[in-house]
Coordinates of C-alpha atoms in Angstrom, one line a residue:
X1 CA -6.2 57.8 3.5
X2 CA -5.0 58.5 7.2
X3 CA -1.7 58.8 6.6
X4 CA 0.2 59.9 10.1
X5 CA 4.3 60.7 9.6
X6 CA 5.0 60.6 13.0
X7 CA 3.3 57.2 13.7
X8 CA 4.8 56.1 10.6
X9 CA 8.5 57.3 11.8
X10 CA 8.1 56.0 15.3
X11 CA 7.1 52.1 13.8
X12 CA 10.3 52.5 11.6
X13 CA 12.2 53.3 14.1
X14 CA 11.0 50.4 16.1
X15 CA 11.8 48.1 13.8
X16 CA 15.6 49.2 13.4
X17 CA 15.8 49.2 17.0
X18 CA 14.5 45.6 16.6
X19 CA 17.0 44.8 13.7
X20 CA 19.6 45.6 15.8
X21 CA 18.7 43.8 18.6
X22 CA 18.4 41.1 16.8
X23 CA 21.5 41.5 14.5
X24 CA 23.7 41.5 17.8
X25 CA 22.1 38.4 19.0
X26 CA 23.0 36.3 16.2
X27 CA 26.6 37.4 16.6
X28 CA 26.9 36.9 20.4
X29 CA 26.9 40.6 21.5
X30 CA 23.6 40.8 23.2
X31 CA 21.9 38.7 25.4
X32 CA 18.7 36.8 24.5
X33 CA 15.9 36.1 26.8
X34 CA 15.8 32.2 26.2
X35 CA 12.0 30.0 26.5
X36 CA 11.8 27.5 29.3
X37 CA 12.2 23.9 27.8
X38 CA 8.6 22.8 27.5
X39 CA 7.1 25.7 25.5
X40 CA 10.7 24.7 23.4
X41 CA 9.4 21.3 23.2
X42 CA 5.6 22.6 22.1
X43 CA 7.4 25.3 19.3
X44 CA 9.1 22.3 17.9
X45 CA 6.0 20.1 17.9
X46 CA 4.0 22.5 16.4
X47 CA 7.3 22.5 13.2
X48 CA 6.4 19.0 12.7
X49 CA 2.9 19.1 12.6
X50 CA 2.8 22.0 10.3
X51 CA 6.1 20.9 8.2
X52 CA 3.9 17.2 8.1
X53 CA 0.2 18.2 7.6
X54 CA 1.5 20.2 4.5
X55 CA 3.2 17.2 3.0
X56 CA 0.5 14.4 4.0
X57 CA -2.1 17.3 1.9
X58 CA 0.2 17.8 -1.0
X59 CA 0.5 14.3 -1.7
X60 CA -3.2 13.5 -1.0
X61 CA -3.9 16.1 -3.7
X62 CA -1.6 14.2 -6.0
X63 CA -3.2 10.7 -5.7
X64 CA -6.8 12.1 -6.2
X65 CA -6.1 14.1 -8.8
X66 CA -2.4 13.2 -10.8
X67 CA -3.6 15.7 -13.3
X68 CA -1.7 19.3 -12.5
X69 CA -3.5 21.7 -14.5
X70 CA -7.0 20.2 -13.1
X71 CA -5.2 20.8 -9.9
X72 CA -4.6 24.4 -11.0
X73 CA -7.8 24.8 -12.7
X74 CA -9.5 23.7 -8.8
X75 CA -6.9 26.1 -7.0
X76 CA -8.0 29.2 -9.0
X77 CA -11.9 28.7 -8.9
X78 CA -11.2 28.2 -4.9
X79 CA -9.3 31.4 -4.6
X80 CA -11.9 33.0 -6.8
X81 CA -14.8 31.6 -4.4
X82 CA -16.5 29.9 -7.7
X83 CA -18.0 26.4 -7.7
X84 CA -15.3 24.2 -10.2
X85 CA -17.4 22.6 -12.9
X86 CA -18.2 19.0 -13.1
X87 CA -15.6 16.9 -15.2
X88 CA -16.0 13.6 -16.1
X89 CA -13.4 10.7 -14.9
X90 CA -11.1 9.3 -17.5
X91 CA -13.4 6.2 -16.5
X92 CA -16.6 7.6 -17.3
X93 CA -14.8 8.6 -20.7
X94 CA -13.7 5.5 -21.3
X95 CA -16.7 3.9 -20.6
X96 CA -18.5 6.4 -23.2
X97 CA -15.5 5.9 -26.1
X98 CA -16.4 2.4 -25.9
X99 CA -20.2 2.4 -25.7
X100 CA -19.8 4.7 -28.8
X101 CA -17.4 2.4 -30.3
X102 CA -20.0 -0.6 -30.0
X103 CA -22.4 1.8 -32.1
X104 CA -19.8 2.0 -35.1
X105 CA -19.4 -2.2 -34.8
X106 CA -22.3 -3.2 -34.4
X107 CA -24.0 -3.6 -31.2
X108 CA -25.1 -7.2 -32.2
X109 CA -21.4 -8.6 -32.7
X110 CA -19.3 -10.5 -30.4
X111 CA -17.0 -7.2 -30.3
X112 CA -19.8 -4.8 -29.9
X113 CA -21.5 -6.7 -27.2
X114 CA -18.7 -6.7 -25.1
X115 CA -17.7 -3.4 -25.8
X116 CA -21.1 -2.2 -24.1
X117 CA -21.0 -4.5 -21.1
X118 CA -17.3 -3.3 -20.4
X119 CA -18.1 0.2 -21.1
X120 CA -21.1 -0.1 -19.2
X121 CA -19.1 -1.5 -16.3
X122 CA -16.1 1.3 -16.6
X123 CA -18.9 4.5 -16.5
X124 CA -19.9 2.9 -13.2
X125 CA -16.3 2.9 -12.1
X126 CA -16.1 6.3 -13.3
X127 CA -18.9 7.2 -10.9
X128 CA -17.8 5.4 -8.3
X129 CA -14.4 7.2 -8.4
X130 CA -16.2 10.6 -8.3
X131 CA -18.0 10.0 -5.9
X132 CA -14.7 8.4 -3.7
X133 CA -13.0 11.7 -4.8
X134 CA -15.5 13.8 -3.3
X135 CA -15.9 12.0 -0.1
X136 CA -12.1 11.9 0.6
X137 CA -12.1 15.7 -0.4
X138 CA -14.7 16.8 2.2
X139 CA -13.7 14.5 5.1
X140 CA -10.0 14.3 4.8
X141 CA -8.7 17.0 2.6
X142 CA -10.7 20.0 3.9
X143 CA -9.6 19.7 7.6
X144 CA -6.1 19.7 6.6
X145 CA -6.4 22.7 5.0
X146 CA -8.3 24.2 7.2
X147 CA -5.4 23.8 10.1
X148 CA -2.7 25.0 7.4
X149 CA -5.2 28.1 6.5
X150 CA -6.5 28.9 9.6
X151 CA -5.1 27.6 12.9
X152 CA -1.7 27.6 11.8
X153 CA -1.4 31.5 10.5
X154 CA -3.0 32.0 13.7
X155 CA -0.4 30.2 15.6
X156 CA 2.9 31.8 13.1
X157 CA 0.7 35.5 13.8
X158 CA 1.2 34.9 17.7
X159 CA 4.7 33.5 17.3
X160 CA 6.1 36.6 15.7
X161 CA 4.3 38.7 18.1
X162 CA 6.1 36.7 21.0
X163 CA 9.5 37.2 19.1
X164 CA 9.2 40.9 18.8
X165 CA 8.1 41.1 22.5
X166 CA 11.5 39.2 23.1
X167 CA 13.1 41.5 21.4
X168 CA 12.1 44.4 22.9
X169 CA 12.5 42.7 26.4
X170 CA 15.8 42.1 25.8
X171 CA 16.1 45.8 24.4
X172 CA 14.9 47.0 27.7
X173 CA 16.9 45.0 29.7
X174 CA 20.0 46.6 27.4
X175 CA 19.2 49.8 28.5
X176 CA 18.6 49.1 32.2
X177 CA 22.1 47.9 32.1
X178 CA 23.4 50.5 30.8
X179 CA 21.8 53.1 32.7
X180 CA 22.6 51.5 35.9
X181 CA 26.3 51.6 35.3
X182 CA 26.1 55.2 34.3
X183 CA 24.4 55.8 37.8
X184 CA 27.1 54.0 39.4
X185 CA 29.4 55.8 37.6
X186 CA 28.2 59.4 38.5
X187 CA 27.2 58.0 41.9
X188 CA 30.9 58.1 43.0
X189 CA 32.0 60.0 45.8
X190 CA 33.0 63.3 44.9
X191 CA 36.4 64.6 46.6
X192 CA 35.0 67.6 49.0
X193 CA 38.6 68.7 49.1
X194 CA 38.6 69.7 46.1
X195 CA 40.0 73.5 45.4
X196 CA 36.8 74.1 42.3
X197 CA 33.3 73.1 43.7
X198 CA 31.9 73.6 40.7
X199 CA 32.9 69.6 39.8
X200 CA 30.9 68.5 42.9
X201 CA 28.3 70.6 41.5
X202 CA 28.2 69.3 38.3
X203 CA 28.7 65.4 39.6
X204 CA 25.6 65.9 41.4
X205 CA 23.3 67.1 38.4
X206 CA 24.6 64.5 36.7
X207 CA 23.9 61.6 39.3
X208 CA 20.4 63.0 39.6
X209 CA 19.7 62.8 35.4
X210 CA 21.0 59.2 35.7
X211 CA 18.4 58.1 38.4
X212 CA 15.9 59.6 36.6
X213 CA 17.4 57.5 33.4
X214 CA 17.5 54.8 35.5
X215 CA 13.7 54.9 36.8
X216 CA 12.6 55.4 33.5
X217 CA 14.6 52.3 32.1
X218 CA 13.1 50.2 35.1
X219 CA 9.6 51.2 34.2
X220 CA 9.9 50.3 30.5
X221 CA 11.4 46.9 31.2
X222 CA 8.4 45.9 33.8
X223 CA 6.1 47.0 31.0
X224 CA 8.1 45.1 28.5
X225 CA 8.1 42.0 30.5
X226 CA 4.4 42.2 31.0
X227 CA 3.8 42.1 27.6
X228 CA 6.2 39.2 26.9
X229 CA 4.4 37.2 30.0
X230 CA 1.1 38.1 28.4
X231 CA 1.8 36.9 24.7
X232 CA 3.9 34.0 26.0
X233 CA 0.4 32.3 27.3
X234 CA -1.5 33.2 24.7
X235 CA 0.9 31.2 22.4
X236 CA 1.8 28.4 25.2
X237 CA -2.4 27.8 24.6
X238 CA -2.2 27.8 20.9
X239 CA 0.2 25.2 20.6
X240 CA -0.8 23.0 23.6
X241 CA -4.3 23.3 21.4
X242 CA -2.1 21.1 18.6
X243 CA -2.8 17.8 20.9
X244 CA -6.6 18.3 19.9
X245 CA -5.3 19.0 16.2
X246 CA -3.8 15.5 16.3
X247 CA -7.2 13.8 17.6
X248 CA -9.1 15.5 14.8
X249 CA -6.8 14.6 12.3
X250 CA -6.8 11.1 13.4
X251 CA -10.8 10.9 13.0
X252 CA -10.4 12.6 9.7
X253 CA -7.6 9.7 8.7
X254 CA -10.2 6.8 9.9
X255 CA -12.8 8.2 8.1
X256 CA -10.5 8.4 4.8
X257 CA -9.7 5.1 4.9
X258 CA -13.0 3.6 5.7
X259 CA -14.1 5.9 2.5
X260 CA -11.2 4.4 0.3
X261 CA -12.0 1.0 1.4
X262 CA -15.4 1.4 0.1
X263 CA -14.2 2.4 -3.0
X264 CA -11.6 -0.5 -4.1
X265 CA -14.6 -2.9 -2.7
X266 CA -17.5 -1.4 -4.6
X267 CA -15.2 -1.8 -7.5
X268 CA -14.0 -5.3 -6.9
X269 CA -18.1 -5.7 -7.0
X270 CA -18.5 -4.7 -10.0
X271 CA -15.8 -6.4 -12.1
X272 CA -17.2 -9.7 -10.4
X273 CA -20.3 -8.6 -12.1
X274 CA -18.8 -7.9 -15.3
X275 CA -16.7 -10.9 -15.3
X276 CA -19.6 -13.1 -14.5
X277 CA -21.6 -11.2 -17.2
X278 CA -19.1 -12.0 -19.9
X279 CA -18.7 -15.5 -18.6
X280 CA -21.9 -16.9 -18.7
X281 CA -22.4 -14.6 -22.8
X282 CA -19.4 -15.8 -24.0
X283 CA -18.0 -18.8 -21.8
X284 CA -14.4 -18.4 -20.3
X285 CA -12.7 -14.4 -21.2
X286 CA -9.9 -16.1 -23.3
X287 CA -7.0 -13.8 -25.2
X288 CA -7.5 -15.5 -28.7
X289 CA -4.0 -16.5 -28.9
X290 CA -4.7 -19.0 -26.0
X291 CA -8.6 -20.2 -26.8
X292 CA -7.0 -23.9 -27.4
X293 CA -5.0 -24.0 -24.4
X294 CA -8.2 -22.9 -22.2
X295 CA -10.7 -24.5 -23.4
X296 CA -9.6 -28.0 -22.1
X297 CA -6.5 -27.0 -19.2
X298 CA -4.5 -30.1 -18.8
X299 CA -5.1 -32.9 -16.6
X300 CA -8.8 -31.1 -15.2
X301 CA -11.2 -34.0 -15.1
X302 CA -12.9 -32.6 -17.9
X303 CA -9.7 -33.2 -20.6
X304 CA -10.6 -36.3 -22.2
X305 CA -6.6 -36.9 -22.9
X306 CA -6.7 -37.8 -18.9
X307 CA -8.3 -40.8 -19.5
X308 CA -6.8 -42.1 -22.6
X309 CA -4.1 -45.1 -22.9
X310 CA -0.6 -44.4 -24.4
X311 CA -1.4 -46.0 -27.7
X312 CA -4.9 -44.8 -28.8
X313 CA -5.0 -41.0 -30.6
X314 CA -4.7 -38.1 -29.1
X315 CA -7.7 -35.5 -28.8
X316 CA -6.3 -33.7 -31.9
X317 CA -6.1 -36.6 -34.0
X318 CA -9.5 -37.3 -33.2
X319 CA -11.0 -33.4 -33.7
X320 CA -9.2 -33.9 -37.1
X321 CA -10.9 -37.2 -37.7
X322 CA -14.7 -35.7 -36.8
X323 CA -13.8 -32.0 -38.6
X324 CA -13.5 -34.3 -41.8
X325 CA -16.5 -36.2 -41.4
X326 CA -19.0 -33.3 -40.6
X327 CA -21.2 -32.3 -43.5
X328 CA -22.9 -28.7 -43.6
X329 CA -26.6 -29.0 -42.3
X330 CA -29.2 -28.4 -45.5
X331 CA -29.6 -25.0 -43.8
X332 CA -28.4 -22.7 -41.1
X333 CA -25.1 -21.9 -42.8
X334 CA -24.2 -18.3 -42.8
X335 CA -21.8 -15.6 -44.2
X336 CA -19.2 -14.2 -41.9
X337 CA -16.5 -11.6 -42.4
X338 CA -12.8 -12.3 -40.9
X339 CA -12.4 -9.6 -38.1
X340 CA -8.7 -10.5 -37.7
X341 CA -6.3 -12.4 -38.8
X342 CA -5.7 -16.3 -37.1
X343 CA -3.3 -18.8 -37.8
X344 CA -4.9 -22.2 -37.4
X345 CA -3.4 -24.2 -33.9
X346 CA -3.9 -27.7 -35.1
X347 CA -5.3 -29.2 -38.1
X348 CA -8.4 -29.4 -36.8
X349 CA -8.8 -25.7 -37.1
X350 CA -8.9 -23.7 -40.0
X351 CA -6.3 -20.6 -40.3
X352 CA -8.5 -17.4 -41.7
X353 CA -6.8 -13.7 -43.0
X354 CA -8.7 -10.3 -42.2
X355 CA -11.7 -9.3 -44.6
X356 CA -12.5 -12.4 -45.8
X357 CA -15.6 -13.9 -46.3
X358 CA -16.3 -17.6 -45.4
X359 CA -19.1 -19.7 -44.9
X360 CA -19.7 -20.7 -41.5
X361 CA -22.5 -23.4 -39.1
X362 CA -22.1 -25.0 -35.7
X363 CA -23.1 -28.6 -35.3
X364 CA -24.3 -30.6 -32.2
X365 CA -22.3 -30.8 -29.0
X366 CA -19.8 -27.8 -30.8
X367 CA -18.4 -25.8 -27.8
X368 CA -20.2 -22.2 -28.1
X369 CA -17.2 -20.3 -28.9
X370 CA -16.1 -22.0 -32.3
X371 CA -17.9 -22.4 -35.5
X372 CA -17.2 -24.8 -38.4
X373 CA -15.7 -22.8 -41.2
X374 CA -15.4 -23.3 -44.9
X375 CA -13.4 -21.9 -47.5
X376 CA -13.7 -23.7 -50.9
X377 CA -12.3 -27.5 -50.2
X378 CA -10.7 -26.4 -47.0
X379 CA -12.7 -26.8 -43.7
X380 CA -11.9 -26.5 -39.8
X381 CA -13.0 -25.0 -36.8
X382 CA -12.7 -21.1 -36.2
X383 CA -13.6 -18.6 -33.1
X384 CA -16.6 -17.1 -32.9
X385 CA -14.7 -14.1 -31.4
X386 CA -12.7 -13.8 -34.7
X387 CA -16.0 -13.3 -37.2
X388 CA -18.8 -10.6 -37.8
X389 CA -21.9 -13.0 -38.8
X390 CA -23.2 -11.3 -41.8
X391 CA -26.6 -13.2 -42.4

């Protein structure tokens, strides 16, 4: 290793000399080249974007990915230059919890039926997430880190070059100051009447060592001030270059929310699908609490209650009257184990308990979703959804 001691001692002492300068400009006893207002106006502008960008990214990262540690785990395999491994969404895993779940129940019951369908429907969600966090990744994500990364470490580079050019303007300019009221000083006439020449003698070297002070002072600050005007329009470029940062930014926004719009509409499409899918298996999705209440809403033109007079029975009292009179067909009953328990709505249905075993048939014009049950003397309707037909 090149290691000079002399170059190393000159840079220290440059930056103490810069310390200084810069120490006695924060208290007020130096004075302090100041920027003209519009490359004030472009410093600041440049703040914002940079203070912005970084908290438009952060938060980006957050609602793509809420997880931390897969944050993390990306982060490090970036850093480390490695491709991060493919992991499944939490709707691809839901998807696959469910189809395996419809294995374990039985891929022929009411349950399991669904339970593929829906976990059929949430894998493509899954994908379709994936493939929206990918997308939003390439097209929005990577340009804003590619201005924090790389434009904008170019940008703070040049800044604190500018600053220590400043700084060892205004150190110049210190010195010039004080050199030229030394010169003055030893400039002063010297009193030719005076009885020892040898003052006049020595006021005269003195004068001259000055000027050549002074000279040399002079010549530093014109370099200094070359330097300053040079690295002042090399940043003044930079940062005007931000207006073109703002333009690209703006595609990459457009382009993000065209991407996201996508998204939420490809998966609008697909619950349609799913909800027509488990519509036209299993009639209207009904929580089994509220499969009386839907099946007929109130005053629809289908509710036969609508058309009824005050004094004949209501539809209840007639379902009670036909549940009585219905006789089990000479064959087509089956066997069906209870799922959960159900408490019966009217007495037209019949209330069941989990693990059960009843005997079950449908009869003519019976809406798909309910079966005839029987358990010894007692009879009523029951939900299909409720039942795991055994033979």
């Amino acid at each position: 290793m090149d290691f000079n001691v002399r170059k190393l001692a000159a840079d220290a002492g440059i930056f103490f000399s810069r310390a200084v300068q810069f120490t006695e400009e924060r208290l007020g006893q130096a004075e302090k080249t100041e920027l003209d207002a519009h490359f004030e106006n472009l410093l600041s502008r440049a703040d914002c974007t940079k203070n912005w960008t970084e908290k438009i990214y952060r938060q980006t990262e957050v609602v793509l990915q809420p997880n931390p540690g897969a944050r993390i785990e990306e982060f490090l395999y970036e850093k480390l230059d490695r491709k991060v491994p493919p992991r499944p969404t939490n709707g691809e895993i839901l998807g696959q919890f469910m189809l395996e779940a419809a294995k374990e129940f039985g891929p022929g019951t009411p349950y399991g039926s669904t339970l593929i369908k829906v976990g059929d429907c949430q894998r493509r969600l899954g994908g379709a997430e994936r493939e929206f966090l990918q997308t939003s990744s390439i097209s929005f994500l990577t340009p804003l880190r590619n201005f924090l990364e790389g434009d904008w470490r170019t940008i703070s580079k040049e800044r604190r070059l500018l600053e220590n050019r400043r700084l060892d303007l205004d150190a110049c300019k210190a010195r010039l100051k004080k050199a030229k009221t030394a010169e003055a000083k030893a400039a002063a006439v010297p009193d030719f009447q005076e009885t020892r020449p040898r003052n006049y003698v020595l006021s005269a070297s003195a004068s001259a060592l000055w000027n050549e002070e002074l000279d040399k002072a002079e010549h530093e600050m014109r370099v200094a001030q070359t330097e300053f005007d040079r690295q002042a329009e090399v940043t003044r470029l930079l940062l005007e270059g931000i207006s073109s940062t703002h333009v690209n930014h703006l595609r990459c926004l457009c382009e993000f929310v065209e991407v996201q719009a996508m998204y939420y509409s490809q998966c609008h499409n697909y619950m349609q699908e799913l909800q027509r899918e488990l519509g036209s298996s299993s009639g209207d999705i009904r929580s089994p609490h509220s499969l009386e209440v839907n099946s007929h809403p109130a005053g629809s033109p289908t509710d036969p209650s609508t058309f009824l007079p005050l004094n004949s029975p209501s539809l209840l009292e007639t379902d009670a009257l036909q549940i009585e009179e219905v006789q089990p067909p000479a064959s087509g009953t089956r066997k069906a184990k209870v799922l959960y328990d159900y408490d019966a709505g009217d007495s037209s249905e019949l209330s069941l308990r989990a693990d059960e075993l009843i005997t079950v048939y449908t009869v003519p014009g019976m809406d798909s979703d309910w079966l005839i049950g029987e358990r010894g003397n007692q009879k009523g309707k029951v939900p299909v959804t409720y039942l795991e037909l055994l033979s």
